[in-house]
Short mmCIF file of C-alpha atoms in Angstrom, two decimals:
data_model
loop_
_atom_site.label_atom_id
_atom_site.label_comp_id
_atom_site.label_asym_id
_atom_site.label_seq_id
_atom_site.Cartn_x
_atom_site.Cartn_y
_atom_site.Cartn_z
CA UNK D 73 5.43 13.30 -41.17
CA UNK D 74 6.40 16.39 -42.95
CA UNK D 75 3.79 18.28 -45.59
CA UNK D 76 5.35 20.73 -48.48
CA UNK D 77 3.51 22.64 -50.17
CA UNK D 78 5.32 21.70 -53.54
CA UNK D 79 5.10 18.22 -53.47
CA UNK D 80 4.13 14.58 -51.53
CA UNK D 81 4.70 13.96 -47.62
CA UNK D 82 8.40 13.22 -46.13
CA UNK D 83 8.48 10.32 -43.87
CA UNK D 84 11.56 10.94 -41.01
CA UNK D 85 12.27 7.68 -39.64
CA UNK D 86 15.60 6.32 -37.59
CA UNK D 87 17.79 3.80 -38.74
CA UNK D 88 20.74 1.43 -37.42
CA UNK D 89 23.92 2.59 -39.09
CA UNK D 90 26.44 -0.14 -39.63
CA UNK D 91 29.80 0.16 -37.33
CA UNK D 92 31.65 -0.27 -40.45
CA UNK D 93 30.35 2.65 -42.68
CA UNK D 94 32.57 3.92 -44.71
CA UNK D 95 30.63 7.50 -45.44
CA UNK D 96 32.47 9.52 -42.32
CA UNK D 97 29.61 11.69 -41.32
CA UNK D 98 29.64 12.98 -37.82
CA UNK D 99 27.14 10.29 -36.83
CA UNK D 100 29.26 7.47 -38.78
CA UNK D 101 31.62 7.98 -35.88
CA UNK D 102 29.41 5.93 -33.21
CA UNK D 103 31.79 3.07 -32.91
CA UNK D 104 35.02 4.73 -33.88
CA UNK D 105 34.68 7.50 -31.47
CA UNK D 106 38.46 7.95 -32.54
CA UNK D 107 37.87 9.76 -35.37
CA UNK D 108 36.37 12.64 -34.17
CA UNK D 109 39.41 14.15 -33.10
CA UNK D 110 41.55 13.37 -36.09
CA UNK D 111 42.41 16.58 -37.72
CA UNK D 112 41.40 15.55 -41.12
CA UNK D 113 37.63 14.08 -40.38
CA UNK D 114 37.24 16.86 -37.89
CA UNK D 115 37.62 19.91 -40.34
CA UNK D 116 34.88 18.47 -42.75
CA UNK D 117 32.27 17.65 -40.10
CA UNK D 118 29.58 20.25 -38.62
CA UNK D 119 31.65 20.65 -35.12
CA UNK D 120 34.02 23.05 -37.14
CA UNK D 121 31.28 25.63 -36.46
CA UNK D 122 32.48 25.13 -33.06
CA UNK D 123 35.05 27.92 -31.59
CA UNK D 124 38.20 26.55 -31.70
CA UNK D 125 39.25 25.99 -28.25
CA UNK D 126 36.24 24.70 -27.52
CA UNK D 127 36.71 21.76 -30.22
CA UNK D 128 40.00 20.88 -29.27
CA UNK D 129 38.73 20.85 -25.61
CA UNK D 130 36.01 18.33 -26.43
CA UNK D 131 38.76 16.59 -29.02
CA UNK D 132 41.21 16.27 -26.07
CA UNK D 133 38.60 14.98 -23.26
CA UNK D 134 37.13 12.49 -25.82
CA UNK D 135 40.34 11.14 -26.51
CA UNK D 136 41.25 11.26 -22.89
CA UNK D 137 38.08 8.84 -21.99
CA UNK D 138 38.97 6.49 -24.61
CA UNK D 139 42.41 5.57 -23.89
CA UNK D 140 41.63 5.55 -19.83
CA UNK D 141 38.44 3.62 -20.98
CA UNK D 142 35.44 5.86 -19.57
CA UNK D 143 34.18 5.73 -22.74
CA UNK D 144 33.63 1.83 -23.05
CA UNK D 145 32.32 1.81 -19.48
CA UNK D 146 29.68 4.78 -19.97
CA UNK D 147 28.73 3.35 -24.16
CA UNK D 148 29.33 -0.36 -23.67
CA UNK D 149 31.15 -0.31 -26.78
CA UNK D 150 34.28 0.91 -29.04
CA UNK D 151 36.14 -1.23 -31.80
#
């Protein structure tokens, strides 16, 4: 729980998200890891704070592990 002084307590709590949400934030991604390093979802996310060659580093290694499938066999899962 979270107290502010200018109004009622905030509750934090985690939720499943749904592997078919349509609301790309980064964490919308879990089961599409494939979108990460699409140009057009990547520019609007929070990883654009990353330095650039470190983004297309991680873009090019995640994309890497899902077409060789590391990524199903470390996550279990990709659609």
């Amino acid at each position: 729980m979270c107290r502010n002084h200018y109004g009622p307590q905030i509750e934090f709590f985690s939720f499943p998200l749904p592997k078919d949400l349509i609301d790309l934030f980064v964490s919308a991604d879990w089961a599409n890891p494939e979108v990460t390093y699409r140009k057009s979802f990547a520019k609007d996310i929070i990883i654009q704070c990353l330095h650039p060659d470190n983004l297309k580093r991680g873009q090019k290694q995640l994309e890497k592990e899902i077409n060789n499938g590391d990524w199903r066999e470390k996550y279990g899962f990709h659609s």
